[in-house]
XYZ file of C-alpha atoms in Angstrom:
221
model
C 19.164 -56.953 -82.413
C 20.066 -57.016 -78.699
C 22.753 -59.757 -78.867
C 25.680 -57.434 -78.306
C 23.845 -55.563 -75.531
C 22.366 -58.476 -73.560
C 24.002 -61.357 -71.775
C 22.597 -64.865 -71.462
C 20.808 -63.989 -68.210
C 18.830 -61.142 -69.696
C 21.079 -58.440 -68.236
C 23.171 -55.800 -69.971
C 26.694 -56.208 -71.304
C 29.252 -53.428 -71.115
C 28.165 -52.342 -74.595
C 24.548 -52.455 -73.436
C 25.236 -50.147 -70.561
C 27.148 -47.748 -72.858
C 24.359 -47.593 -75.416
C 21.721 -47.126 -72.707
C 23.655 -44.311 -70.995
C 24.148 -42.524 -74.330
C 20.432 -42.896 -75.163
C 19.497 -41.566 -71.742
C 21.678 -38.507 -72.191
C 20.218 -37.817 -75.625
C 16.648 -38.116 -74.321
C 17.461 -35.900 -71.361
C 18.795 -33.230 -73.703
C 15.638 -33.543 -75.817
C 13.524 -33.092 -72.655
C 15.462 -29.885 -71.931
C 14.964 -28.742 -75.542
C 11.184 -29.255 -75.311
C 11.129 -27.403 -71.970
C 12.715 -24.415 -73.713
C 10.277 -24.646 -76.683
C 7.319 -24.724 -74.280
C 8.385 -21.659 -72.327
C 7.042 -18.199 -72.951
C 10.486 -17.045 -73.899
C 10.855 -19.804 -76.550
C 14.342 -20.256 -75.363
C 15.915 -22.794 -72.978
C 16.915 -21.200 -69.701
C 19.381 -22.332 -67.037
C 16.489 -22.492 -64.578
C 14.626 -24.997 -66.752
C 17.731 -27.080 -67.171
C 18.234 -27.164 -63.424
C 14.615 -27.973 -62.579
C 14.457 -30.802 -65.117
C 17.796 -32.211 -64.078
C 16.922 -32.124 -60.351
C 13.517 -33.665 -60.945
C 14.891 -36.565 -62.986
C 17.672 -37.082 -60.474
C 15.149 -37.172 -57.578
C 12.991 -39.627 -59.482
C 16.004 -41.919 -59.972
C 17.204 -41.623 -56.344
C 13.736 -42.247 -54.847
C 13.303 -45.236 -57.164
C 15.893 -46.923 -54.924
C 13.762 -46.208 -51.802
C 11.490 -49.194 -52.135
C 8.791 -49.882 -49.557
C 8.372 -53.388 -51.026
C 9.271 -55.159 -54.246
C 7.446 -57.796 -56.290
C 9.255 -60.935 -57.424
C 8.960 -60.416 -61.214
C 9.650 -56.705 -61.322
C 7.781 -53.641 -60.015
C 7.932 -52.034 -56.611
C 6.345 -49.364 -54.438
C 8.819 -46.522 -54.168
C 8.880 -43.231 -52.320
C 7.006 -41.147 -54.855
C 9.478 -41.625 -57.690
C 6.808 -41.205 -60.434
C 5.770 -37.895 -59.029
C 8.955 -36.137 -60.084
C 8.447 -37.002 -63.773
C 4.824 -35.927 -63.494
C 6.028 -32.615 -62.071
C 8.092 -31.946 -65.175
C 5.033 -32.581 -67.338
C 2.995 -30.338 -65.079
C 5.593 -27.553 -65.369
C 6.565 -27.722 -69.008
C 3.883 -29.660 -70.845
C 3.291 -33.065 -72.434
C 6.242 -33.011 -74.827
C 8.777 -32.309 -72.164
C 7.126 -34.782 -69.772
C 7.263 -37.592 -72.329
C 10.917 -36.918 -73.118
C 11.747 -36.790 -69.422
C 9.849 -40.029 -68.955
C 11.816 -41.629 -71.839
C 15.103 -40.524 -70.258
C 13.951 -41.879 -66.877
C 12.911 -45.150 -68.504
C 16.447 -45.563 -69.838
C 17.811 -44.966 -66.315
C 15.457 -47.634 -64.997
C 16.668 -49.970 -67.732
C 20.261 -49.330 -66.593
C 19.264 -49.779 -62.982
C 17.421 -53.111 -63.339
C 17.724 -54.379 -66.903
C 15.883 -57.434 -68.098
C 15.444 -58.237 -71.782
C 13.091 -60.779 -73.320
C 12.565 -58.967 -76.621
C 12.737 -55.481 -78.164
C 9.027 -54.938 -77.724
C 9.102 -56.058 -74.112
C 11.817 -53.479 -73.420
C 9.700 -50.856 -75.156
C 6.598 -51.763 -73.039
C 8.319 -52.064 -69.645
C 10.946 -49.306 -69.843
C 10.318 -46.907 -72.721
C 6.565 -46.541 -73.305
C 5.559 -47.109 -69.693
C 7.650 -44.298 -68.269
C 7.111 -42.002 -71.259
C 3.382 -42.361 -70.518
C 3.877 -40.413 -67.298
C 4.175 -37.305 -69.522
C 0.425 -37.388 -70.276
C 0.034 -35.573 -66.915
C 0.898 -32.395 -68.829
C -2.524 -32.458 -70.470
C -4.007 -31.420 -67.118
C -1.416 -28.808 -66.128
C -3.715 -25.808 -66.582
C -6.782 -27.339 -64.960
C -7.940 -27.003 -61.399
C -6.132 -29.623 -59.316
C -4.130 -30.368 -62.467
C -1.260 -32.035 -60.723
C -3.516 -34.484 -58.899
C -5.568 -35.279 -62.013
C -2.505 -35.597 -64.135
C -0.744 -37.854 -61.684
C -3.667 -40.255 -61.449
C -4.061 -40.471 -65.258
C -0.275 -40.880 -65.640
C -0.199 -43.833 -63.265
C -3.059 -45.509 -65.111
C -1.315 -44.889 -68.464
C 1.956 -46.351 -67.238
C 0.162 -49.434 -65.920
C -1.482 -50.041 -69.288
C 1.871 -50.519 -71.029
C 3.208 -52.751 -68.274
C 0.024 -54.859 -68.521
C 0.431 -55.098 -72.297
C 3.977 -56.380 -71.803
C 2.636 -58.754 -69.201
C 0.138 -60.328 -71.607
C 2.764 -60.704 -74.299
C 5.749 -61.918 -72.306
C 5.092 -62.588 -68.622
C 2.072 -64.890 -68.413
C 4.372 -67.913 -67.938
C 5.569 -66.348 -64.666
C 2.080 -66.416 -63.147
C 2.173 -68.178 -59.716
C 0.560 -71.569 -59.534
C -1.605 -70.483 -56.606
C -3.116 -67.550 -58.541
C -6.894 -68.115 -59.005
C -7.464 -69.879 -62.344
C -10.689 -67.905 -62.788
C -8.666 -64.681 -62.811
C -5.930 -65.804 -65.218
C -7.120 -63.403 -67.903
C -6.551 -60.402 -65.678
C -3.244 -61.528 -64.076
C -1.011 -58.885 -65.773
C -3.474 -56.129 -64.826
C -3.740 -57.258 -61.172
C 0.020 -57.783 -60.911
C 1.118 -54.393 -62.352
C -1.594 -52.219 -60.888
C -1.088 -53.781 -57.413
C 2.156 -51.898 -56.879
C 1.406 -48.893 -59.107
C -1.889 -48.091 -57.331
C -0.310 -48.714 -53.934
C 2.390 -46.084 -54.659
C -0.196 -43.876 -56.325
C -2.429 -43.855 -53.240
C 0.481 -43.000 -50.990
C 1.584 -40.181 -53.275
C -1.937 -38.737 -53.703
C -2.295 -38.648 -49.940
C 1.060 -36.829 -49.616
C 0.418 -34.195 -52.339
C -3.097 -33.581 -50.962
C -1.675 -32.425 -47.650
C -2.264 -28.623 -47.686
C 1.322 -27.747 -46.759
C 2.700 -30.065 -49.450
C 0.283 -28.786 -52.082
C 1.243 -25.225 -51.264
C 4.942 -26.042 -51.500
C 4.483 -27.779 -54.894
C 2.578 -24.738 -56.170
C 5.445 -22.500 -55.121
C 7.977 -24.845 -56.810
C 5.941 -24.676 -60.014
C 5.976 -20.891 -59.972
C 9.754 -20.924 -59.539
C 10.144 -23.434 -62.382
C 8.151 -21.237 -64.735
C 10.013 -18.028 -63.994
């Protein structure tokens, strides 16, 4: 299925990049559509378009700002997941999932690696779409914080699933044999939780929390 999209090294061909970009655009437009459907006006507004576009763009840009990177994929970035979670917090689960899907395509374009169709789904599609579950907590007290924590855990679950199915052969020889069964969990949550802790600390700062509340009010106008 991926032969025309993937080269012998597991990267994307020109056709692969073209298909991925088109898919990303379609998913982004779907995210905008859901944002409009979830608004009180039941109609997509220019403001919602701008806020979703800016948030996805910031997520993509900050994904390049890596504090450190693991050898077989995964890195601690400068709060890149937060911006997709913000979309879910503003406009709900449906919009958050679609934004996450679009962002997953961007990640696939940024650092593609293909072992199988299901591996791509786990590592790029489902994992980033899972960030949209943050929308379930949008109307709760401290909803952004709760939603972010659950979203990070949900994303990690899909990466770990892909790890069990496709990445066990990449386990380092010096990894404790007694912990072999939990290697994908340890590997993936090591960088996700590190970034999560940093982000939680940042958004818990009163001034930052106040600013994010004001941004949400502006996004919902």
